[in-house]
Coordinates of C-alpha atoms in Angstrom, one line a residue:
D1 CA 20.5 43.9 69.6
N2 CA 16.8 44.4 69.7
I3 CA 15.4 41.6 70.8
A4 CA 16.5 38.5 72.4
P5 CA 15.7 35.0 73.4
I6 CA 13.6 34.7 76.2
R7 CA 11.6 31.7 77.1
S8 CA 7.7 32.4 75.5
T9 CA 5.5 32.6 77.8
L10 CA 3.1 30.1 76.1
S11 CA 3.9 25.8 76.9
Q12 CA 4.9 24.9 74.0
A13 CA 5.9 27.3 71.6
G14 CA 9.5 26.7 73.5
M15 CA 12.2 29.7 72.5
G16 CA 11.0 32.9 71.4
G17 CA 12.8 36.3 70.0
F18 CA 11.2 39.4 71.9
A19 CA 11.9 43.6 72.0
K20 CA 14.1 44.0 74.4
R21 CA 13.5 47.4 74.4
L22 CA 10.1 49.4 72.8
L23 CA 10.5 49.5 69.3
E24 CA 9.4 52.8 67.3
K25 CA 7.0 52.2 64.2
G26 CA 9.0 51.7 61.3
S27 CA 12.1 51.3 63.0
V28 CA 14.4 48.0 62.3
I29 CA 14.1 45.6 63.8
L30 CA 16.6 42.7 63.1
P31 CA 19.0 43.1 59.9
V32 CA 18.6 40.7 57.3
P33 CA 20.4 40.2 54.5
V34 CA 18.5 37.7 51.7
L35 CA 19.1 35.7 48.5
L36 CA 16.9 36.9 46.1
I37 CA 15.4 33.6 44.0
D38 CA 13.7 34.6 40.7
D39 CA 12.0 31.8 40.3
S40 CA 11.0 29.4 42.7
D41 CA 11.0 26.2 40.3
I42 CA 14.8 25.8 40.6
L43 CA 13.8 24.0 43.6
N44 CA 12.4 21.5 42.6
M45 CA 13.0 17.8 42.2
D46 CA 12.2 15.8 39.7
Y47 CA 12.0 11.5 41.2
D48 CA 14.1 9.8 38.2
Q49 CA 17.6 11.8 39.1
P50 CA 17.3 15.2 41.5
D51 CA 20.8 15.8 41.8
K52 CA 21.1 15.8 38.4
N53 CA 18.1 17.9 37.4
L54 CA 18.7 20.1 40.6
L55 CA 22.8 21.6 38.7
R56 CA 20.5 21.9 35.4
R57 CA 18.2 23.6 37.1
L58 CA 20.7 26.1 38.8
A59 CA 22.8 26.1 35.7
R60 CA 19.9 27.9 33.6
F61 CA 18.8 30.2 36.9
F62 CA 22.4 31.8 37.3
R63 CA 22.6 32.3 33.3
K64 CA 18.7 33.6 33.6
S65 CA 18.1 31.8 30.6
K66 CA 14.2 31.9 29.3
K67 CA 14.4 28.2 27.9
N68 CA 13.3 25.6 30.2
D69 CA 15.5 22.1 28.3
F70 CA 14.5 20.6 31.7
G71 CA 11.3 18.5 30.3
K72 CA 7.7 19.6 31.9
S73 CA 7.2 19.8 35.7
K74 CA 5.4 17.1 37.2
K75 CA 2.2 18.4 38.9
N76 CA 3.0 18.4 42.4
P77 CA 7.3 17.8 42.4
R78 CA 9.1 17.2 45.3
K79 CA 11.0 21.4 46.5
Q80 CA 14.4 21.3 47.9
L81 CA 14.9 21.4 51.9
L82 CA 15.6 25.0 51.7
L83 CA 12.4 26.5 50.6
N84 CA 11.6 25.3 54.5
Y85 CA 13.2 28.6 55.5
C86 CA 12.7 31.1 53.0
L87 CA 9.8 33.9 52.3
G88 CA 7.7 33.9 49.4
H89 CA 4.3 34.4 48.0
G90 CA 1.7 31.7 46.8
D91 CA 1.0 34.2 43.9
S92 CA 4.8 34.8 42.7
K93 CA 7.9 32.5 42.6
V94 CA 10.0 35.3 44.4
L95 CA 11.4 33.4 47.2
L96 CA 13.5 35.5 49.9
C97 CA 15.6 33.3 51.6
P98 CA 17.5 35.0 55.1
Q99 CA 21.1 33.9 54.9
T100 CA 21.5 34.1 58.4
N101 CA 20.4 32.7 62.0
A102 CA 19.0 35.6 63.4
A103 CA 15.5 35.7 61.9

């Protein structure tokens, strides 16, 4: 309820989320539930069999196993599309993926 979709004053920016009212410093602008991915490597896709390897990686992730039985990762593996919507830091493998389209 704190933000509204409004056309930006920047010509190529399109729509954006703008505050409806003045907000106090530190206040919650928009509550967003997130999916925590504690190892971003599960989003890697191998070129040979992406679906099969993804299922194995997801199974390992949910078992919380530290054993890497899926072979060595490529130097620059392709990533799953989900990564485009997640927040993270380059020095960490932890990702936070919003579970709503509001963010």
